[in-house]
Amino acid sequence: MRHIISILLENEAGALSRVAGLFSARGYNIEAMTVAPTHDASISRMTVATRGSEEVMEQVLKQLNKLVEVIRVQDLSDGPHIERELMLIKVHAVGPDREEVKRLADIFRGRIIDVTDRSYTMELTGTGEKLDAFIHALDPGMVIEVVRSGASAISRGAKGI
Amino acid sequence: MASPTATEQRPTAQHQEEELTGAEIVVRALRDEGVEYLYGYPGGAVLYIYDELFKQDIVKHILVRHEQAAVHAADAYARVTGKVGVALVTSGPGATNAVTGIATAYMDSIPLVVISGQVPVALIGNDAFQEVDTVGITRPCTKHNFLVKDVRDLATTLKTAFHLAATGRPGPVLVDIPKDITGHKTIYHYPEKVSLRSYKPTVKGHPGQVRKAMQMITGAQRPMFYTGGGVILANGAEELVKMVRTLGAPITNTFMGLGGYPASDRQFLGMLGMHGTYEANMAVQNCDVLVAIGARFDDRVTGNIAKFAPHAKIVHVDIDPSSISKNVRVDVPIVGDVRQVLAEMNQILGEMDHPTDARALAAWWAQIEDWRKRDCLHYTQNDEVIKPQFVIQKLYELTGGDAIVTTDVGQHQMWAAQFYGFDRPRRWASSGGLGTMGYGLPAAMGAQLAEPDSTVLCITGEGSIQMNIQELSTCLQYRLPIKVACLNNHYLGMVRQWQEFFYGSRYAMSYVDALPDFVKLAEAFGHVGLRADKPADVEPVIREALRLKDRLVFMDFQVDPVENVYPMVPAGAALSEMILV
Ligand SMILES: Cc1cc2nc3c(=O)[nH]c(=O)nc-3n(C[C@H](O)[C@H](O)[C@H](O)COP(=O)(O)OP(=O)(O)OC[C@H]3O[C@@H](n4cnc5c(N)ncnc54)[C@H](O)[C@@H]3O)c2cc1C
Ligand SMILES: Cc1ncc(C[n+]2csc(CCOP(=O)(O)OP(=O)(O)O)c2C)c(N)n1
Ligand SMILES: [Mg+2]
């Protein structure tokens, strides 16, 4: 099953490689990993999208907790949560395609953020599936490049991690 | 990375504010930490530190002949004393040589602080002379590591390193110090305590879980204790003995747990696992409640995990939550310190009237005694060829079972574990988790320094001893009267045994040809060498070695080249599927 894990860790050089190293050393899967400082500059928040059985996930959480620089770990998939990912996508857009791409972007609530006479660059946010769906809706030959941030996630409700 | 988040508790006034160099700070911090021995080897990046060591004689530096040996010596010193072992190495090759030692300590959860020199901060990342990414290389084999980039962080980082090494599940911590930092000055003050918001090991057991565990244990018909290195690390042997005696239950120790329960006691069934005894393995496979304490269900212990202890409910006490339910699902997990949790359990036990089912226990013991009669460690004595098991038995007898024993890795190591009965903790230092050949001799140095008045035996093989034989020179320099017992079978015996059993007796590269004359070799290093060729020589050789109290004696026992270690659970088999003699 897919899990979204939130990790609060000391905002220190090396903390990121400790987490990444743990996943590779123990053979855990990483689908995506994002990290940035929080409102408290001494703390970073990392979101890891991973897959594994219940037993493996139990070990993933315990091993993360064991890292000295990790302050808190939570499997957001245990409860209701919101997941968002940012995608920047550059596509060929000439002739009739220009209108078609604009229409598609509107449907997916994307925004065009850069334009040339031959291309559009767009920004989209949403769940991973939504971003996948957008890419699939385009003619594969049109895509010039795609940059995705990986999932960020937060739990629903008033309580913090 | 120098832990700015480690909040320190400033001691009251008695420390004056003085400016010291980084090198002075290192040495002062070691003093303030109460470090007695520092095992190390100099080089460019640590010369300021060596210069400061030169100016004092409180922290005694032991000059090894290879950095791996420095770390092993510090490691065994820690195993024997329970204190944190400390090693000092230079940058680049000094640090990489130390890695095997660090990984050895990491696998066995041994508390160490390893200080490594690094190139000056401005040169880091430039492929400078003797630069390696020490923090990167050691990240997966340390409990934690630091690169100190500001002299003002140095004292607190060192304190944090000692704190991390010794608390929770212990382990090696490395502090990498660039050379320029050891020259910079700052006000020295060594915090008495540090606390980290991200590191708070659980020590006390959850009362509800402890109670539940005691119900399960006292309700057992066929209880079995399985205890490991955690009992030794927690200094929990006394509480363990109290509990097991009160319950009258059988007990086995892991390889790492030997000495946690007296081997000469009737309730002790010997070691379990791949080379464990028949009775210990059978009792684990047939018990109805298995009490695992400070043990990590290693694959050498469980055999085929799917068939491990199939009838048992399992209680597991461990300070590291990730050890619990990692390999085997447990029914009552308790996160906490062994000594603390056992004390809580003993408290409950003390309040119970009839804590055990005497009838069921008697039947269980009758069954166990039956297994014991199988005499699984039996070997056939011989007038012509020395049996390796016989040598260990004689060593045990003639040292009164009270030596500190270090080993290398191989058959000799398993025979040492099987035939040298440890009645106390911290008398046994052997690389269990990593299985590092070359550990034995440097470990014996650390042990002998820790306990100058004890007999320290290094039980080794002709293969392993050559991996750190250069340390015979260190032993002479510090007059360490270690007794080396080499079970010389002319084979990488453990490898040969696997080849015999599982690779059609094709002995690829396991015959050790061109061996040195160990007697002459010992003499060349300034020690005494003795050789035993026949069974009748064994006792006189050991007696002579023990008589030479202040000399290192290298005993070369020419043993049966093709003896095997029995019992043996083949990889993938259940614990009950042992190959017996
Ligand atoms: C050739 C060879 C053959 C081997 N064969 C065998 C064999 O037949 N049988 C065998 O047993 N081993 C064998 N070993 C050793 C084996 O590889 C493991 O090292 C050993 O079994 C691990 O022992 P342990 O489970 O006690 O764990 P350790 O490695 O000693 O780990 C200690 C456990 O205790 C916990 N702990 C630490 N401190 C505390 C505390 N204060 N409170 C609570 N918990 C704590 C830790 O978190 C950890 O889970 C062999 C090794 C070699 C090299
Ligand atoms: C550094 C290292 N290299 C290789 C091994 C694999 N290995 C395990 S036991 C062994 C043979 C050891 O031979 P010896 O020291 O003569 O001991 P014996 O088994 O003969 O008693 C080897 C090569 C190891 N454990 N450590
Ligand atoms: Mg050998």
JSON list of C-alpha atoms in Angstrom, two decimals, chain B residues 275-461:
[
{"chain": "B", "resi": 275, "resn": "HIS", "atom": "CA", "xyz": [25.73, -23.44, 16.89]},
{"chain": "B", "resi": 276, "resn": "GLY", "atom": "CA", "xyz": [23.59, -23.54, 20.00]},
{"chain": "B", "resi": 277, "resn": "THR", "atom": "CA", "xyz": [22.98, -26.61, 22.13]},
{"chain": "B", "resi": 278, "resn": "TYR", "atom": "CA", "xyz": [20.35, -29.20, 21.32]},
{"chain": "B", "resi": 279, "resn": "GLU", "atom": "CA", "xyz": [18.56, -28.56, 24.62]},
{"chain": "B", "resi": 280, "resn": "ALA", "atom": "CA", "xyz": [18.45, -24.78, 24.19]},
{"chain": "B", "resi": 281, "resn": "ASN", "atom": "CA", "xyz": [17.15, -24.95, 20.63]},
{"chain": "B", "resi": 282, "resn": "MET", "atom": "CA", "xyz": [14.61, -27.66, 21.43]},
{"chain": "B", "resi": 283, "resn": "ALA", "atom": "CA", "xyz": [13.36, -25.76, 24.46]},
{"chain": "B", "resi": 284, "resn": "VAL", "atom": "CA", "xyz": [12.84, -22.64, 22.34]},
{"chain": "B", "resi": 285, "resn": "GLN", "atom": "CA", "xyz": [11.00, -24.62, 19.70]},
{"chain": "B", "resi": 286, "resn": "ASN", "atom": "CA", "xyz": [8.73, -26.29, 22.26]},
{"chain": "B", "resi": 287, "resn": "CYS", "atom": "CA", "xyz": [8.09, -23.62, 24.87]},
{"chain": "B", "resi": 288, "resn": "ASP", "atom": "CA", "xyz": [4.69, -21.99, 25.26]},
{"chain": "B", "resi": 289, "resn": "VAL", "atom": "CA", "xyz": [5.99, -18.62, 26.48]},
{"chain": "B", "resi": 290, "resn": "LEU", "atom": "CA", "xyz": [9.28, -17.22, 25.23]},
{"chain": "B", "resi": 291, "resn": "VAL", "atom": "CA", "xyz": [10.70, -14.32, 27.19]},
{"chain": "B", "resi": 292, "resn": "ALA", "atom": "CA", "xyz": [13.15, -12.40, 25.01]},
{"chain": "B", "resi": 293, "resn": "ILE", "atom": "CA", "xyz": [15.20, -9.84, 26.89]},
{"chain": "B", "resi": 294, "resn": "GLY", "atom": "CA", "xyz": [17.70, -7.52, 25.22]},
{"chain": "B", "resi": 295, "resn": "ALA", "atom": "CA", "xyz": [18.01, -9.81, 22.21]},
{"chain": "B", "resi": 296, "resn": "ARG", "atom": "CA", "xyz": [17.25, -9.00, 18.61]},
{"chain": "B", "resi": 297, "resn": "PHE", "atom": "CA", "xyz": [16.05, -12.24, 16.95]},
{"chain": "B", "resi": 298, "resn": "ASP", "atom": "CA", "xyz": [19.11, -12.38, 14.73]},
{"chain": "B", "resi": 299, "resn": "ASP", "atom": "CA", "xyz": [19.02, -14.82, 11.82]},
{"chain": "B", "resi": 300, "resn": "ARG", "atom": "CA", "xyz": [21.86, -16.83, 13.42]},
{"chain": "B", "resi": 301, "resn": "VAL", "atom": "CA", "xyz": [19.55, -17.30, 16.39]},
{"chain": "B", "resi": 302, "resn": "THR", "atom": "CA", "xyz": [16.14, -17.96, 14.85]},
{"chain": "B", "resi": 303, "resn": "GLY", "atom": "CA", "xyz": [17.03, -20.21, 11.95]},
{"chain": "B", "resi": 304, "resn": "ASN", "atom": "CA", "xyz": [14.06, -20.34, 9.59]},
{"chain": "B", "resi": 305, "resn": "ILE", "atom": "CA", "xyz": [11.97, -17.50, 10.88]},
{"chain": "B", "resi": 306, "resn": "ALA", "atom": "CA", "xyz": [8.66, -18.98, 9.75]},
{"chain": "B", "resi": 307, "resn": "LYS", "atom": "CA", "xyz": [9.31, -22.05, 11.91]},
{"chain": "B", "resi": 308, "resn": "PHE", "atom": "CA", "xyz": [10.73, -20.24, 14.93]},
{"chain": "B", "resi": 309, "resn": "ALA", "atom": "CA", "xyz": [9.18, -21.03, 18.33]},
{"chain": "B", "resi": 310, "resn": "PRO", "atom": "CA", "xyz": [5.91, -22.11, 16.71]},
{"chain": "B", "resi": 311, "resn": "HIS", "atom": "CA", "xyz": [4.00, -22.75, 19.95]},
{"chain": "B", "resi": 312, "resn": "ALA", "atom": "CA", "xyz": [5.13, -19.69, 21.85]},
{"chain": "B", "resi": 313, "resn": "LYS", "atom": "CA", "xyz": [3.57, -16.45, 22.93]},
{"chain": "B", "resi": 314, "resn": "ILE", "atom": "CA", "xyz": [6.44, -14.00, 22.98]},
{"chain": "B", "resi": 315, "resn": "VAL", "atom": "CA", "xyz": [7.32, -11.28, 25.47]},
{"chain": "B", "resi": 316, "resn": "HIS", "atom": "CA", "xyz": [10.06, -8.95, 24.25]},
{"chain": "B", "resi": 317, "resn": "VAL", "atom": "CA", "xyz": [11.91, -6.35, 26.30]},
{"chain": "B", "resi": 318, "resn": "ASP", "atom": "CA", "xyz": [14.18, -4.03, 24.32]},
{"chain": "B", "resi": 319, "resn": "ILE", "atom": "CA", "xyz": [15.22, -0.39, 24.53]},
{"chain": "B", "resi": 320, "resn": "ASP", "atom": "CA", "xyz": [15.12, -0.02, 20.77]},
{"chain": "B", "resi": 321, "resn": "PRO", "atom": "CA", "xyz": [11.56, -0.10, 19.41]},
{"chain": "B", "resi": 322, "resn": "SER", "atom": "CA", "xyz": [12.92, -1.07, 16.00]},
{"chain": "B", "resi": 323, "resn": "SER", "atom": "CA", "xyz": [14.27, -4.33, 17.44]},
{"chain": "B", "resi": 324, "resn": "ILE", "atom": "CA", "xyz": [10.74, -5.30, 18.42]},
{"chain": "B", "resi": 325, "resn": "SER", "atom": "CA", "xyz": [8.63, -7.17, 15.85]},
{"chain": "B", "resi": 326, "resn": "LYS", "atom": "CA", "xyz": [11.38, -6.64, 13.27]},
{"chain": "B", "resi": 327, "resn": "ASN", "atom": "CA", "xyz": [11.89, -10.31, 12.45]},
{"chain": "B", "resi": 328, "resn": "VAL", "atom": "CA", "xyz": [9.37, -12.09, 14.66]},
{"chain": "B", "resi": 329, "resn": "ARG", "atom": "CA", "xyz": [5.93, -10.83, 15.69]},
{"chain": "B", "resi": 330, "resn": "VAL", "atom": "CA", "xyz": [5.74, -10.48, 19.46]},
{"chain": "B", "resi": 331, "resn": "ASP", "atom": "CA", "xyz": [2.70, -10.63, 21.70]},
{"chain": "B", "resi": 332, "resn": "VAL", "atom": "CA", "xyz": [3.78, -8.39, 24.55]},
{"chain": "B", "resi": 333, "resn": "PRO", "atom": "CA", "xyz": [6.32, -5.76, 23.52]},
{"chain": "B", "resi": 334, "resn": "ILE", "atom": "CA", "xyz": [7.96, -3.71, 26.25]},
{"chain": "B", "resi": 335, "resn": "VAL", "atom": "CA", "xyz": [10.18, -0.80, 25.29]},
{"chain": "B", "resi": 336, "resn": "GLY", "atom": "CA", "xyz": [12.57, 0.03, 28.08]},
{"chain": "B", "resi": 337, "resn": "ASP", "atom": "CA", "xyz": [15.91, -0.56, 29.73]},
{"chain": "B", "resi": 338, "resn": "VAL", "atom": "CA", "xyz": [16.50, -4.20, 30.67]},
{"chain": "B", "resi": 339, "resn": "ARG", "atom": "CA", "xyz": [17.60, -3.53, 34.22]},
{"chain": "B", "resi": 340, "resn": "GLN", "atom": "CA", "xyz": [14.77, -1.12, 34.88]},
{"chain": "B", "resi": 341, "resn": "VAL", "atom": "CA", "xyz": [12.08, -3.35, 33.37]},
{"chain": "B", "resi": 342, "resn": "LEU", "atom": "CA", "xyz": [13.40, -6.47, 35.12]},
{"chain": "B", "resi": 343, "resn": "ALA", "atom": "CA", "xyz": [13.32, -4.60, 38.41]},
{"chain": "B", "resi": 344, "resn": "GLU", "atom": "CA", "xyz": [9.70, -3.68, 37.73]},
{"chain": "B", "resi": 345, "resn": "MET", "atom": "CA", "xyz": [8.95, -7.31, 36.88]},
{"chain": "B", "resi": 346, "resn": "ASN", "atom": "CA", "xyz": [10.73, -8.61, 39.98]},
{"chain": "B", "resi": 347, "resn": "GLN", "atom": "CA", "xyz": [8.69, -6.22, 42.06]},
{"chain": "B", "resi": 348, "resn": "ILE", "atom": "CA", "xyz": [5.46, -7.73, 40.73]},
{"chain": "B", "resi": 349, "resn": "LEU", "atom": "CA", "xyz": [6.85, -11.23, 41.09]},
{"chain": "B", "resi": 350, "resn": "GLY", "atom": "CA", "xyz": [7.70, -10.54, 44.73]},
{"chain": "B", "resi": 351, "resn": "GLU", "atom": "CA", "xyz": [4.08, -9.72, 45.43]},
{"chain": "B", "resi": 352, "resn": "MET", "atom": "CA", "xyz": [2.80, -13.04, 44.05]},
{"chain": "B", "resi": 353, "resn": "ASP", "atom": "CA", "xyz": [2.18, -16.08, 46.25]},
{"chain": "B", "resi": 354, "resn": "HIS", "atom": "CA", "xyz": [2.56, -18.98, 43.86]},
{"chain": "B", "resi": 355, "resn": "PRO", "atom": "CA", "xyz": [4.00, -17.51, 40.73]},
{"chain": "B", "resi": 356, "resn": "THR", "atom": "CA", "xyz": [4.47, -20.79, 38.89]},
{"chain": "B", "resi": 357, "resn": "ASP", "atom": "CA", "xyz": [2.67, -23.99, 38.06]},
{"chain": "B", "resi": 358, "resn": "ALA", "atom": "CA", "xyz": [5.01, -26.44, 39.82]},
{"chain": "B", "resi": 359, "resn": "ARG", "atom": "CA", "xyz": [3.55, -29.58, 38.20]},
{"chain": "B", "resi": 360, "resn": "ALA", "atom": "CA", "xyz": [3.80, -28.24, 34.69]},
{"chain": "B", "resi": 361, "resn": "LEU", "atom": "CA", "xyz": [7.30, -26.95, 35.34]},
{"chain": "B", "resi": 362, "resn": "ALA", "atom": "CA", "xyz": [8.48, -30.34, 36.63]},
{"chain": "B", "resi": 363, "resn": "ALA", "atom": "CA", "xyz": [7.21, -32.04, 33.48]},
{"chain": "B", "resi": 364, "resn": "TRP", "atom": "CA", "xyz": [8.89, -29.39, 31.33]},
{"chain": "B", "resi": 365, "resn": "TRP", "atom": "CA", "xyz": [12.19, -29.92, 33.14]},
{"chain": "B", "resi": 366, "resn": "ALA", "atom": "CA", "xyz": [11.92, -33.69, 32.73]},
{"chain": "B", "resi": 367, "resn": "GLN", "atom": "CA", "xyz": [11.61, -33.14, 28.99]},
{"chain": "B", "resi": 368, "resn": "ILE", "atom": "CA", "xyz": [14.56, -30.72, 28.97]},
{"chain": "B", "resi": 369, "resn": "GLU", "atom": "CA", "xyz": [16.77, -33.13, 30.93]},
{"chain": "B", "resi": 370, "resn": "ASP", "atom": "CA", "xyz": [16.00, -35.70, 28.28]},
{"chain": "B", "resi": 371, "resn": "TRP", "atom": "CA", "xyz": [17.24, -33.36, 25.59]},
{"chain": "B", "resi": 372, "resn": "ARG", "atom": "CA", "xyz": [20.27, -32.56, 27.67]},
{"chain": "B", "resi": 373, "resn": "LYS", "atom": "CA", "xyz": [21.17, -36.25, 27.83]},
{"chain": "B", "resi": 374, "resn": "ARG", "atom": "CA", "xyz": [21.81, -36.09, 24.10]},
{"chain": "B", "resi": 375, "resn": "ASP", "atom": "CA", "xyz": [25.16, -34.51, 25.16]},
{"chain": "B", "resi": 376, "resn": "CYS", "atom": "CA", "xyz": [25.31, -32.53, 21.95]},
{"chain": "B", "resi": 377, "resn": "LEU", "atom": "CA", "xyz": [28.74, -31.00, 22.58]},
{"chain": "B", "resi": 378, "resn": "HIS", "atom": "CA", "xyz": [30.36, -34.39, 22.95]},
{"chain": "B", "resi": 379, "resn": "TYR", "atom": "CA", "xyz": [33.59, -34.98, 21.05]},
{"chain": "B", "resi": 380, "resn": "THR", "atom": "CA", "xyz": [35.83, -38.00, 20.94]},
{"chain": "B", "resi": 381, "resn": "GLN", "atom": "CA", "xyz": [39.15, -37.55, 22.66]},
{"chain": "B", "resi": 382, "resn": "ASN", "atom": "CA", "xyz": [42.19, -38.79, 20.88]},
{"chain": "B", "resi": 383, "resn": "ASP", "atom": "CA", "xyz": [45.79, -39.53, 21.97]},
{"chain": "B", "resi": 384, "resn": "GLU", "atom": "CA", "xyz": [47.40, -38.41, 18.75]},
{"chain": "B", "resi": 385, "resn": "VAL", "atom": "CA", "xyz": [45.57, -35.30, 17.60]},
{"chain": "B", "resi": 386, "resn": "ILE", "atom": "CA", "xyz": [44.60, -32.34, 19.74]},
{"chain": "B", "resi": 387, "resn": "LYS", "atom": "CA", "xyz": [40.88, -31.72, 19.65]},
{"chain": "B", "resi": 388, "resn": "PRO", "atom": "CA", "xyz": [40.18, -27.98, 19.59]},
{"chain": "B", "resi": 389, "resn": "GLN", "atom": "CA", "xyz": [37.29, -28.39, 22.04]},
{"chain": "B", "resi": 390, "resn": "PHE", "atom": "CA", "xyz": [39.69, -30.04, 24.47]},
{"chain": "B", "resi": 391, "resn": "VAL", "atom": "CA", "xyz": [41.96, -26.99, 24.38]},
{"chain": "B", "resi": 392, "resn": "ILE", "atom": "CA", "xyz": [39.11, -24.67, 25.32]},
{"chain": "B", "resi": 393, "resn": "GLN", "atom": "CA", "xyz": [38.00, -27.03, 28.08]},
{"chain": "B", "resi": 394, "resn": "LYS", "atom": "CA", "xyz": [41.51, -27.03, 29.49]},
{"chain": "B", "resi": 395, "resn": "LEU", "atom": "CA", "xyz": [41.76, -23.26, 29.24]},
{"chain": "B", "resi": 396, "resn": "TYR", "atom": "CA", "xyz": [38.50, -23.00, 31.12]},
{"chain": "B", "resi": 397, "resn": "GLU", "atom": "CA", "xyz": [39.66, -25.40, 33.80]},
{"chain": "B", "resi": 398, "resn": "LEU", "atom": "CA", "xyz": [43.12, -23.93, 34.29]},
{"chain": "B", "resi": 399, "resn": "THR", "atom": "CA", "xyz": [41.92, -20.31, 34.40]},
{"chain": "B", "resi": 400, "resn": "GLY", "atom": "CA", "xyz": [39.19, -21.28, 36.85]},
{"chain": "B", "resi": 401, "resn": "GLY", "atom": "CA", "xyz": [36.61, -20.03, 34.36]},
{"chain": "B", "resi": 402, "resn": "ASP", "atom": "CA", "xyz": [37.50, -16.51, 35.33]},
{"chain": "B", "resi": 403, "resn": "ALA", "atom": "CA", "xyz": [39.53, -15.19, 32.42]},
{"chain": "B", "resi": 404, "resn": "ILE", "atom": "CA", "xyz": [38.36, -12.41, 30.16]},
{"chain": "B", "resi": 405, "resn": "VAL", "atom": "CA", "xyz": [38.07, -14.07, 26.78]},
{"chain": "B", "resi": 406, "resn": "THR", "atom": "CA", "xyz": [38.32, -12.31, 23.43]},
{"chain": "B", "resi": 407, "resn": "THR", "atom": "CA", "xyz": [38.11, -14.17, 20.14]},
{"chain": "B", "resi": 408, "resn": "ASP", "atom": "CA", "xyz": [38.51, -13.82, 16.45]},
{"chain": "B", "resi": 409, "resn": "VAL", "atom": "CA", "xyz": [36.00, -15.26, 14.03]},
{"chain": "B", "resi": 410, "resn": "GLY", "atom": "CA", "xyz": [35.55, -18.83, 12.92]},
{"chain": "B", "resi": 411, "resn": "GLN", "atom": "CA", "xyz": [35.31, -22.28, 14.45]},
{"chain": "B", "resi": 412, "resn": "HIS", "atom": "CA", "xyz": [37.56, -21.38, 17.37]},
{"chain": "B", "resi": 413, "resn": "GLN", "atom": "CA", "xyz": [35.12, -18.59, 18.21]},
{"chain": "B", "resi": 414, "resn": "MET", "atom": "CA", "xyz": [32.16, -20.97, 18.34]},
{"chain": "B", "resi": 415, "resn": "TRP", "atom": "CA", "xyz": [34.08, -23.50, 20.44]},
{"chain": "B", "resi": 416, "resn": "ALA", "atom": "CA", "xyz": [35.01, -20.70, 22.81]},
{"chain": "B", "resi": 417, "resn": "ALA", "atom": "CA", "xyz": [31.34, -19.75, 23.10]},
{"chain": "B", "resi": 418, "resn": "GLN", "atom": "CA", "xyz": [30.32, -23.38, 23.66]},
{"chain": "B", "resi": 419, "resn": "PHE", "atom": "CA", "xyz": [33.07, -24.58, 25.98]},
{"chain": "B", "resi": 420, "resn": "TYR", "atom": "CA", "xyz": [34.18, -21.59, 28.02]},
{"chain": "B", "resi": 421, "resn": "GLY", "atom": "CA", "xyz": [31.43, -21.15, 30.60]},
{"chain": "B", "resi": 422, "resn": "PHE", "atom": "CA", "xyz": [30.97, -17.54, 31.64]},
{"chain": "B", "resi": 423, "resn": "ASP", "atom": "CA", "xyz": [29.57, -17.06, 35.10]},
{"chain": "B", "resi": 424, "resn": "ARG", "atom": "CA", "xyz": [29.68, -13.28, 35.02]},
{"chain": "B", "resi": 425, "resn": "PRO", "atom": "CA", "xyz": [28.94, -10.57, 32.49]},
{"chain": "B", "resi": 426, "resn": "ARG", "atom": "CA", "xyz": [31.63, -8.50, 30.75]},
{"chain": "B", "resi": 427, "resn": "ARG", "atom": "CA", "xyz": [34.19, -11.34, 30.59]},
{"chain": "B", "resi": 428, "resn": "TRP", "atom": "CA", "xyz": [33.49, -12.07, 26.92]},
{"chain": "B", "resi": 429, "resn": "ALA", "atom": "CA", "xyz": [34.37, -9.86, 23.97]},
{"chain": "B", "resi": 430, "resn": "SER", "atom": "CA", "xyz": [33.77, -11.23, 20.50]},
{"chain": "B", "resi": 431, "resn": "SER", "atom": "CA", "xyz": [32.50, -9.76, 17.26]},
{"chain": "B", "resi": 432, "resn": "GLY", "atom": "CA", "xyz": [29.02, -11.26, 16.93]},
{"chain": "B", "resi": 433, "resn": "GLY", "atom": "CA", "xyz": [27.13, -9.09, 14.49]},
{"chain": "B", "resi": 434, "resn": "LEU", "atom": "CA", "xyz": [29.80, -8.21, 11.95]},
{"chain": "B", "resi": 435, "resn": "GLY", "atom": "CA", "xyz": [31.97, -11.28, 12.55]},
{"chain": "B", "resi": 436, "resn": "THR", "atom": "CA", "xyz": [35.21, -9.36, 12.15]},
{"chain": "B", "resi": 437, "resn": "MET", "atom": "CA", "xyz": [38.34, -11.49, 11.79]},
{"chain": "B", "resi": 438, "resn": "GLY", "atom": "CA", "xyz": [41.17, -9.50, 13.35]},
{"chain": "B", "resi": 439, "resn": "TYR", "atom": "CA", "xyz": [39.15, -8.40, 16.36]},
{"chain": "B", "resi": 440, "resn": "GLY", "atom": "CA", "xyz": [40.67, -10.76, 18.92]},
{"chain": "B", "resi": 441, "resn": "LEU", "atom": "CA", "xyz": [44.17, -9.45, 19.58]},
{"chain": "B", "resi": 442, "resn": "PRO", "atom": "CA", "xyz": [43.42, -5.72, 19.69]},
{"chain": "B", "resi": 443, "resn": "ALA", "atom": "CA", "xyz": [40.34, -6.52, 21.78]},
{"chain": "B", "resi": 444, "resn": "ALA", "atom": "CA", "xyz": [42.55, -8.38, 24.22]},
{"chain": "B", "resi": 445, "resn": "MET", "atom": "CA", "xyz": [44.67, -5.22, 24.54]},
{"chain": "B", "resi": 446, "resn": "GLY", "atom": "CA", "xyz": [41.67, -3.10, 25.48]},
{"chain": "B", "resi": 447, "resn": "ALA", "atom": "CA", "xyz": [40.52, -5.78, 27.92]},
{"chain": "B", "resi": 448, "resn": "GLN", "atom": "CA", "xyz": [43.93, -6.12, 29.53]},
{"chain": "B", "resi": 449, "resn": "LEU", "atom": "CA", "xyz": [44.24, -2.35, 29.98]},
{"chain": "B", "resi": 450, "resn": "ALA", "atom": "CA", "xyz": [40.76, -2.32, 31.51]},
{"chain": "B", "resi": 451, "resn": "GLU", "atom": "CA", "xyz": [41.64, -5.12, 33.91]},
{"chain": "B", "resi": 452, "resn": "PRO", "atom": "CA", "xyz": [45.39, -5.34, 34.38]},
{"chain": "B", "resi": 453, "resn": "ASP", "atom": "CA", "xyz": [45.06, -8.01, 37.06]},
{"chain": "B", "resi": 454, "resn": "SER", "atom": "CA", "xyz": [42.81, -10.38, 35.16]},
{"chain": "B", "resi": 455, "resn": "THR", "atom": "CA", "xyz": [43.95, -13.15, 32.87]},
{"chain": "B", "resi": 456, "resn": "VAL", "atom": "CA", "xyz": [43.05, -12.10, 29.36]},
{"chain": "B", "resi": 457, "resn": "LEU", "atom": "CA", "xyz": [42.79, -14.93, 26.85]},
{"chain": "B", "resi": 458, "resn": "CYS", "atom": "CA", "xyz": [42.69, -14.27, 23.14]},
{"chain": "B", "resi": 459, "resn": "ILE", "atom": "CA", "xyz": [41.27, -17.39, 21.52]},
{"chain": "B", "resi": 460, "resn": "THR", "atom": "CA", "xyz": [42.09, -17.20, 17.85]},
{"chain": "B", "resi": 461, "resn": "GLY", "atom": "CA", "xyz": [42.77, -19.09, 14.64]}
]
